[in-house]
PDB file of C-alpha atoms in Angstrom:
ATOM      1  CA  ALA C 255     119.745  74.402  97.615  1.00 77.00           C
ATOM      2  CA  GLN C 256     120.730  77.052  95.141  1.00 85.00           C
ATOM      3  CA  SER C 257     123.640  79.456  95.155  1.00 90.00           C
ATOM      4  CA  VAL C 258     125.400  81.922  92.896  1.00 95.00           C
ATOM      5  CA  THR C 259     129.050  82.919  92.790  1.00 96.00           C
ATOM      6  CA  GLN C 260     130.201  85.977  90.901  1.00 97.00           C
ATOM      7  CA  LEU C 261     133.922  85.962  90.258  1.00 94.00           C
ATOM      8  CA  GLY C 262     135.432  89.395  90.819  1.00 92.00           C
ATOM      9  CA  SER C 263     133.783  92.095  92.851  1.00 94.00           C
ATOM     10  CA  HIS C 264     135.238  94.737  90.520  1.00 96.00           C
ATOM     11  CA  VAL C 265     135.990  94.631  86.794  1.00 97.00           C
ATOM     12  CA  SER C 266     137.573  97.498  84.881  1.00 97.00           C
ATOM     13  CA  VAL C 267     137.613  97.751  81.082  1.00 97.00           C
ATOM     14  CA  SER C 268     138.418 100.442  78.563  1.00 97.00           C
ATOM     15  CA  GLU C 269     135.681 101.958  76.460  1.00 97.00           C
ATOM     16  CA  GLY C 270     135.251  99.807  73.347  1.00 97.00           C
ATOM     17  CA  ALA C 271     136.759  96.705  74.960  1.00 98.00           C
ATOM     18  CA  LEU C 272     135.046  93.383  75.597  1.00 97.00           C
ATOM     19  CA  VAL C 273     133.037  93.089  78.796  1.00 98.00           C
ATOM     20  CA  LEU C 274     133.058  89.696  80.529  1.00 98.00           C
ATOM     21  CA  LEU C 275     131.388  89.233  83.902  1.00 98.00           C
ATOM     22  CA  ARG C 276     131.546  85.745  85.359  1.00 98.00           C
ATOM     23  CA  CYS C 277     128.809  83.840  87.133  1.00 97.00           C
ATOM     24  CA  ASN C 278     128.688  80.246  88.340  1.00 97.00           C
ATOM     25  CA  TYR C 279     125.651  78.677  89.904  1.00 94.00           C
ATOM     26  CA  SER C 280     124.664  75.668  91.919  1.00 92.00           C
ATOM     27  CA  SER C 281     121.194  74.205  91.703  1.00 86.00           C
ATOM     28  CA  SER C 282     119.627  70.842  92.452  1.00 80.00           C
ATOM     29  CA  VAL C 283     116.860  71.473  89.918  1.00 80.00           C
ATOM     30  CA  PRO C 284     116.954  72.903  86.386  1.00 81.00           C
ATOM     31  CA  PRO C 285     117.555  76.573  87.025  1.00 87.00           C
ATOM     32  CA  TYR C 286     116.289  79.799  85.671  1.00 91.00           C
ATOM     33  CA  LEU C 287     119.158  82.300  85.462  1.00 93.00           C
ATOM     34  CA  PHE C 288     119.168  86.077  85.313  1.00 95.00           C
ATOM     35  CA  TRP C 289     121.409  89.081  85.037  1.00 97.00           C
ATOM     36  CA  TYR C 290     120.281  92.348  86.572  1.00 96.00           C
ATOM     37  CA  VAL C 291     121.922  95.778  86.413  1.00 96.00           C
ATOM     38  CA  GLN C 292     121.783  98.400  89.153  1.00 94.00           C
ATOM     39  CA  TYR C 293     122.691 102.036  88.587  1.00 92.00           C
ATOM     40  CA  PRO C 294     123.486 104.258  91.586  1.00 87.00           C
ATOM     41  CA  ASN C 295     120.493 105.000  93.792  1.00 83.00           C
ATOM     42  CA  GLN C 296     118.196 102.899  91.641  1.00 86.00           C
ATOM     43  CA  GLY C 297     116.555  99.516  91.867  1.00 89.00           C
ATOM     44  CA  LEU C 298     117.586  96.486  89.842  1.00 93.00           C
ATOM     45  CA  GLN C 299     116.658  96.200  86.166  1.00 94.00           C
ATOM     46  CA  LEU C 300     116.468  92.882  84.344  1.00 93.00           C
ATOM     47  CA  LEU C 301     119.097  92.623  81.580  1.00 96.00           C
ATOM     48  CA  LEU C 302     118.327  89.123  80.368  1.00 94.00           C
ATOM     49  CA  LYS C 303     117.023  85.762  81.466  1.00 92.00           C
ATOM     50  CA  TYR C 304     117.514  82.067  80.699  1.00 92.00           C
ATOM     51  CA  THR C 305     114.405  79.946  81.123  1.00 87.00           C
ATOM     52  CA  SER C 306     115.399  76.631  79.485  1.00 78.00           C
ATOM     53  CA  ALA C 307     114.959  77.679  75.866  1.00 77.00           C
ATOM     54  CA  ALA C 308     117.957  78.808  73.781  1.00 84.00           C
ATOM     55  CA  THR C 309     121.244  78.601  75.679  1.00 89.00           C
ATOM     56  CA  LEU C 310     122.523  81.865  74.175  1.00 94.00           C
ATOM     57  CA  VAL C 311     120.374  84.659  75.510  1.00 94.00           C
ATOM     58  CA  LYS C 312     120.364  88.212  74.204  1.00 95.00           C
ATOM     59  CA  GLY C 313     119.325  91.067  76.438  1.00 94.00           C
ATOM     60  CA  ILE C 314     119.029  94.811  76.437  1.00 93.00           C
ATOM     61  CA  ASN C 315     121.847  97.282  75.718  1.00 92.00           C
ATOM     62  CA  GLY C 316     123.818  94.760  73.622  1.00 95.00           C
ATOM     63  CA  PHE C 317     124.464  92.270  76.442  1.00 97.00           C
ATOM     64  CA  GLU C 318     124.237  88.526  76.039  1.00 97.00           C
ATOM     65  CA  ALA C 319     124.893  85.455  78.178  1.00 97.00           C
ATOM     66  CA  GLU C 320     125.414  81.777  77.478  1.00 94.00           C
ATOM     67  CA  PHE C 321     124.081  78.990  79.681  1.00 94.00           C
ATOM     68  CA  LYS C 322     126.656  76.202  79.944  1.00 93.00           C
ATOM     69  CA  LYS C 323     125.288  73.320  81.962  1.00 91.00           C
ATOM     70  CA  SER C 324     128.543  71.340  81.926  1.00 92.00           C
ATOM     71  CA  GLU C 325     130.384  74.293  83.456  1.00 93.00           C
ATOM     72  CA  THR C 326     127.437  75.484  85.602  1.00 94.00           C
ATOM     73  CA  SER C 327     128.139  78.943  84.256  1.00 95.00           C
ATOM     74  CA  PHE C 328     126.146  81.881  82.935  1.00 96.00           C
ATOM     75  CA  HIS C 329     128.728  84.525  82.035  1.00 97.00           C
ATOM     76  CA  LEU C 330     127.622  87.952  80.788  1.00 98.00           C
ATOM     77  CA  THR C 331     129.341  89.528  77.793  1.00 98.00           C
ATOM     78  CA  LYS C 332     129.191  92.625  75.633  1.00 98.00           C
ATOM     79  CA  PRO C 333     131.487  93.057  72.626  1.00 97.00           C
ATOM     80  CA  SER C 334     132.183  96.762  73.128  1.00 97.00           C
ATOM     81  CA  ALA C 335     131.882  98.608  76.439  1.00 97.00           C
ATOM     82  CA  HIS C 336     130.295 102.023  76.633  1.00 96.00           C
ATOM     83  CA  MET C 337     130.711 104.562  79.420  1.00 96.00           C
ATOM     84  CA  SER C 338     127.017 104.178  80.219  1.00 95.00           C
ATOM     85  CA  ASP C 339     127.589 100.489  81.081  1.00 96.00           C
ATOM     86  CA  ALA C 340     129.334 101.462  84.322  1.00 96.00           C
ATOM     87  CA  ALA C 341     127.097  99.987  87.038  1.00 96.00           C
ATOM     88  CA  GLU C 342     126.710  97.030  89.402  1.00 96.00           C
ATOM     89  CA  TYR C 343     125.701  93.733  87.835  1.00 98.00           C
ATOM     90  CA  PHE C 344     124.014  90.891  89.687  1.00 97.00           C
ATOM     91  CA  CYS C 345     123.651  87.299  88.617  1.00 97.00           C
ATOM     92  CA  ALA C 346     120.677  85.416  90.071  1.00 95.00           C
ATOM     93  CA  VAL C 347     119.224  81.915  90.059  1.00 93.00           C
ATOM     94  CA  SER C 348     115.725  80.707  90.797  1.00 89.00           C
ATOM     95  CA  ASP C 349     113.828  77.448  90.635  1.00 79.00           C
ATOM     96  CA  THR C 350     111.545  76.934  87.673  1.00 70.00           C
ATOM     97  CA  GLY C 351     108.567  78.013  89.700  1.00 67.00           C
ATOM     98  CA  GLY C 352     110.195  81.371  90.344  1.00 66.00           C
ATOM     99  CA  PHE C 353     109.393  81.081  94.006  1.00 71.00           C
ATOM    100  CA  LYS C 354     112.852  81.797  95.329  1.00 81.00           C
ATOM    101  CA  THR C 355     115.518  83.921  93.671  1.00 89.00           C
ATOM    102  CA  ILE C 356     119.054  83.927  95.034  1.00 92.00           C
ATOM    103  CA  PHE C 357     121.326  86.819  94.057  1.00 94.00           C
ATOM    104  CA  GLY C 358     125.084  86.868  93.796  1.00 95.00           C
ATOM    105  CA  ALA C 359     127.164  89.461  95.620  1.00 95.00           C
ATOM    106  CA  GLY C 360     127.482  91.604  92.515  1.00 96.00           C
ATOM    107  CA  THR C 361     130.272  92.828  90.245  1.00 97.00           C
ATOM    108  CA  ARG C 362     130.918  96.500  89.822  1.00 97.00           C
ATOM    109  CA  LEU C 363     131.903  97.385  86.264  1.00 97.00           C
ATOM    110  CA  PHE C 364     134.135 100.398  85.672  1.00 97.00           C
ATOM    111  CA  VAL C 365     134.581 101.731  82.135  1.00 97.00           C
ATOM    112  CA  LYS C 366     137.644 103.871  81.430  1.00 96.00           C
ATOM    113  CA  ALA C 367     137.705 106.485  78.703  1.00 93.00           C
TER     114      ALA C 367
ATOM    115  CA  GLU P  57     102.802 101.369  82.791  1.00 66.00           C
ATOM    116  CA  ALA P  58     103.802 102.771  86.157  1.00 80.00           C
ATOM    117  CA  GLY P  59     106.648 101.009  87.904  1.00 92.00           C
ATOM    118  CA  VAL P  60     107.023  99.848  91.486  1.00 96.00           C
ATOM    119  CA  ALA P  61     106.750 102.803  93.854  1.00 96.00           C
ATOM    120  CA  GLN P  62     108.470 102.999  97.230  1.00 97.00           C
ATOM    121  CA  SER P  63     108.571 105.600  99.958  1.00 97.00           C
ATOM    122  CA  PRO P  64     110.370 107.147 101.615  1.00 97.00           C
ATOM    123  CA  ARG P  65     113.541 107.107  99.521  1.00 96.00           C
ATOM    124  CA  TYR P  66     115.781 107.872 102.476  1.00 97.00           C
ATOM    125  CA  LYS P  67     115.375 107.495 106.219  1.00 98.00           C
ATOM    126  CA  ILE P  68     117.716 108.146 109.123  1.00 98.00           C
ATOM    127  CA  ILE P  69     116.767 106.934 112.591  1.00 98.00           C
ATOM    128  CA  GLU P  70     118.452 106.163 115.867  1.00 97.00           C
ATOM    129  CA  LYS P  71     118.817 102.625 117.120  1.00 96.00           C
ATOM    130  CA  ARG P  72     115.833 101.291 119.053  1.00 97.00           C
ATOM    131  CA  GLN P  73     113.469 103.537 117.096  1.00 98.00           C
ATOM    132  CA  SER P  74     110.861 102.146 114.722  1.00 97.00           C
ATOM    133  CA  VAL P  75     110.473 102.732 110.989  1.00 98.00           C
ATOM    134  CA  ALA P  76     108.068 101.735 108.238  1.00 98.00           C
ATOM    135  CA  PHE P  77     108.491 101.450 104.492  1.00 98.00           C
ATOM    136  CA  TRP P  78     105.735 101.445 101.911  1.00 97.00           C
ATOM    137  CA  CYS P  79     105.550  99.738  98.535  1.00 97.00           C
ATOM    138  CA  ASN P  80     103.001  99.935  95.727  1.00 97.00           C
ATOM    139  CA  PRO P  81     103.613  97.192  93.133  1.00 96.00           C
ATOM    140  CA  ILE P  82     102.841  97.273  89.440  1.00 95.00           C
ATOM    141  CA  SER P  83      99.103  97.056  88.881  1.00 93.00           C
ATOM    142  CA  GLY P  84      97.940  93.463  88.517  1.00 92.00           C
ATOM    143  CA  HIS P  85     101.108  91.887  89.896  1.00 94.00           C
ATOM    144  CA  ALA P  86     100.135  89.190  92.369  1.00 92.00           C
ATOM    145  CA  THR P  87     103.579  88.527  93.846  1.00 93.00           C
ATOM    146  CA  LEU P  88     105.389  91.093  95.973  1.00 95.00           C
ATOM    147  CA  TYR P  89     108.863  90.785  97.443  1.00 96.00           C
ATOM    148  CA  TRP P  90     110.824  92.682 100.064  1.00 97.00           C
ATOM    149  CA  TYR P  91     114.619  92.462  99.875  1.00 97.00           C
ATOM    150  CA  GLN P  92     117.375  93.777 102.123  1.00 97.00           C
ATOM    151  CA  GLN P  93     120.529  94.916 100.330  1.00 95.00           C
ATOM    152  CA  ILE P  94     123.468  95.604 102.615  1.00 95.00           C
ATOM    153  CA  LEU P  95     126.265  97.690 101.120  1.00 91.00           C
ATOM    154  CA  GLY P  96     128.509  95.542  98.946  1.00 88.00           C
ATOM    155  CA  GLN P  97     126.140  92.581  98.881  1.00 90.00           C
ATOM    156  CA  GLY P  98     123.387  91.268  96.663  1.00 92.00           C
ATOM    157  CA  PRO P  99     119.736  91.564  97.661  1.00 94.00           C
ATOM    158  CA  LYS P 100     118.530  89.088 100.260  1.00 95.00           C
ATOM    159  CA  LEU P 101     114.875  88.066 100.259  1.00 94.00           C
ATOM    160  CA  LEU P 102     113.084  88.994 103.477  1.00 97.00           C
ATOM    161  CA  ILE P 103     109.516  88.090 102.612  1.00 96.00           C
ATOM    162  CA  GLN P 104     107.459  87.104  99.570  1.00 94.00           C
ATOM    163  CA  PHE P 105     103.696  87.549  99.242  1.00 94.00           C
ATOM    164  CA  GLN P 106     101.364  85.885  96.785  1.00 91.00           C
ATOM    165  CA  ASN P 107      98.301  88.128  96.836  1.00 89.00           C
ATOM    166  CA  ASN P 108      97.514  88.431 100.578  1.00 84.00           C
ATOM    167  CA  GLY P 109      99.357  85.319 101.688  1.00 92.00           C
ATOM    168  CA  VAL P 110     102.974  84.823 102.735  1.00 93.00           C
ATOM    169  CA  VAL P 111     104.896  82.411 100.477  1.00 90.00           C
ATOM    170  CA  ASP P 112     108.307  82.689 102.134  1.00 91.00           C
ATOM    171  CA  ASP P 113     109.425  84.588 105.231  1.00 94.00           C
ATOM    172  CA  SER P 114     112.172  82.235 106.313  1.00 92.00           C
ATOM    173  CA  GLN P 115     114.814  84.991 106.381  1.00 93.00           C
ATOM    174  CA  LEU P 116     112.692  87.654 108.046  1.00 96.00           C
ATOM    175  CA  PRO P 117     113.926  88.436 111.588  1.00 95.00           C
ATOM    176  CA  LYS P 118     110.486  88.117 113.070  1.00 95.00           C
ATOM    177  CA  ASP P 119     111.454  89.435 116.488  1.00 96.00           C
ATOM    178  CA  ARG P 120     111.853  92.916 115.005  1.00 97.00           C
ATOM    179  CA  PHE P 121     110.614  92.871 111.397  1.00 98.00           C
ATOM    180  CA  SER P 122     107.014  92.597 110.277  1.00 97.00           C
ATOM    181  CA  ALA P 123     105.301  92.985 106.938  1.00 97.00           C
ATOM    182  CA  GLU P 124     101.767  93.011 105.684  1.00 95.00           C
ATOM    183  CA  ARG P 125     100.006  93.213 102.367  1.00 95.00           C
ATOM    184  CA  LEU P 126      96.444  94.236 102.879  1.00 82.00           C
ATOM    185  CA  LYS P 127      93.981  93.605 100.022  1.00 84.00           C
ATOM    186  CA  GLY P 128      96.755  92.062  97.953  1.00 83.00           C
ATOM    187  CA  VAL P 129      98.058  95.394  96.675  1.00 91.00           C
ATOM    188  CA  ASP P 130     100.188  97.774  98.771  1.00 95.00           C
ATOM    189  CA  SER P 131     102.607  96.479 101.339  1.00 97.00           C
ATOM    190  CA  THR P 132     104.316  97.846 104.431  1.00 97.00           C
ATOM    191  CA  LEU P 133     107.540  96.621 106.013  1.00 98.00           C
ATOM    192  CA  LYS P 134     108.207  97.639 109.605  1.00 98.00           C
ATOM    193  CA  ILE P 135     111.253  97.431 111.830  1.00 98.00           C
ATOM    194  CA  GLN P 136     110.820  97.797 115.571  1.00 97.00           C
ATOM    195  CA  PRO P 137     113.213  98.308 117.283  1.00 96.00           C
ATOM    196  CA  ALA P 138     115.947  99.067 114.763  1.00 97.00           C
ATOM    197  CA  LYS P 139     119.529  97.961 115.207  1.00 97.00           C
ATOM    198  CA  LEU P 140     122.691  99.366 113.674  1.00 97.00           C
ATOM    199  CA  GLU P 141     123.006  96.292 111.439  1.00 96.00           C
ATOM    200  CA  ASP P 142     119.649  97.088 109.840  1.00 97.00           C
ATOM    201  CA  SER P 143     121.304  99.903 107.880  1.00 98.00           C
ATOM    202  CA  ALA P 144     120.713  98.869 104.271  1.00 97.00           C
ATOM    203  CA  VAL P 145     118.652  99.540 101.193  1.00 96.00           C
ATOM    204  CA  TYR P 146     115.217  97.927 101.316  1.00 97.00           C
ATOM    205  CA  LEU P 147     113.998  96.966  97.878  1.00 96.00           C
ATOM    206  CA  CYS P 148     110.472  96.090  96.892  1.00 97.00           C
ATOM    207  CA  ALA P 149     109.778  94.084  93.754  1.00 96.00           C
ATOM    208  CA  SER P 150     106.728  92.607  92.081  1.00 95.00           C
ATOM    209  CA  SER P 151     105.984  90.012  89.435  1.00 93.00           C
ATOM    210  CA  SER P 152     102.973  88.737  87.535  1.00 91.00           C
ATOM    211  CA  ASP P 153     101.449  85.281  87.743  1.00 85.00           C
ATOM    212  CA  ARG P 154     102.245  84.649  84.087  1.00 85.00           C
ATOM    213  CA  GLU P 155     105.981  85.331  84.524  1.00 83.00           C
ATOM    214  CA  ARG P 156     106.570  85.004  88.240  1.00 80.00           C
ATOM    215  CA  TYR P 157     110.340  84.779  87.860  1.00 83.00           C
ATOM    216  CA  GLU P 158     110.620  88.166  86.115  1.00 88.00           C
ATOM    217  CA  GLN P 159     110.782  90.711  88.912  1.00 92.00           C
ATOM    218  CA  TYR P 160     110.387  94.469  88.598  1.00 94.00           C
ATOM    219  CA  PHE P 161     112.156  96.482  91.275  1.00 95.00           C
ATOM    220  CA  GLY P 162     111.370  99.788  92.890  1.00 96.00           C
ATOM    221  CA  PRO P 163     114.086 102.395  93.574  1.00 94.00           C
ATOM    222  CA  GLY P 164     114.512 101.262  97.189  1.00 95.00           C
ATOM    223  CA  THR P 165     114.570 102.952 100.566  1.00 96.00           C
ATOM    224  CA  ARG P 166     117.993 103.680 102.019  1.00 96.00           C
ATOM    225  CA  LEU P 167     117.868 103.265 105.810  1.00 98.00           C
ATOM    226  CA  THR P 168     120.621 104.548 108.055  1.00 98.00           C
ATOM    227  CA  VAL P 169     120.498 103.574 111.727  1.00 98.00           C
ATOM    228  CA  THR P 170     122.750 105.663 113.986  1.00 97.00           C
TER     229      THR P 170
END
């Protein structure tokens, strides 16, 4: 069985500060891992994905995430927050066949001016 | 390339009424998903189609929810009768055979049951 835990339902940072959103997963098979972003009244948009290649994954809008098997983590980071980054972020895990994707509960990111 | 289309965007109904949602996936995408996203939670998979066939419907409340994907393209999700706890955003997503794990989401339908 697979599961995802996102630590912190809300994260607040100042504009220009480091963004760190935490995600831990559980999987009985080698996982594929994803981060999605959701803006108000919109669907989810894929930010980045880990599919067993490089452990440091770069995505859109300056975000990146590092797969750490020993820690079963896939934390999302961005060196400098922008006001436009304010949104809900979801971590997700699927099996390598992509047949079943499990989403975390989400973390809402607030960016202060 | 056109994205995943969904309609309606918003729907308000009374409990015990019925409602239907429509989804048109990205052209050529064989896999189609319906998710339920309750406020404050992540999306939960209701049903997954591969072309015309159902791959996973283990979390679909089959006593009131039904879904079909005729001709392997458009899909309809129906709720009959609706309950208050069905209030949620219903998201449709699609993915290609080549990269099945990379899902493209529509804007969702926000359902309010009163």
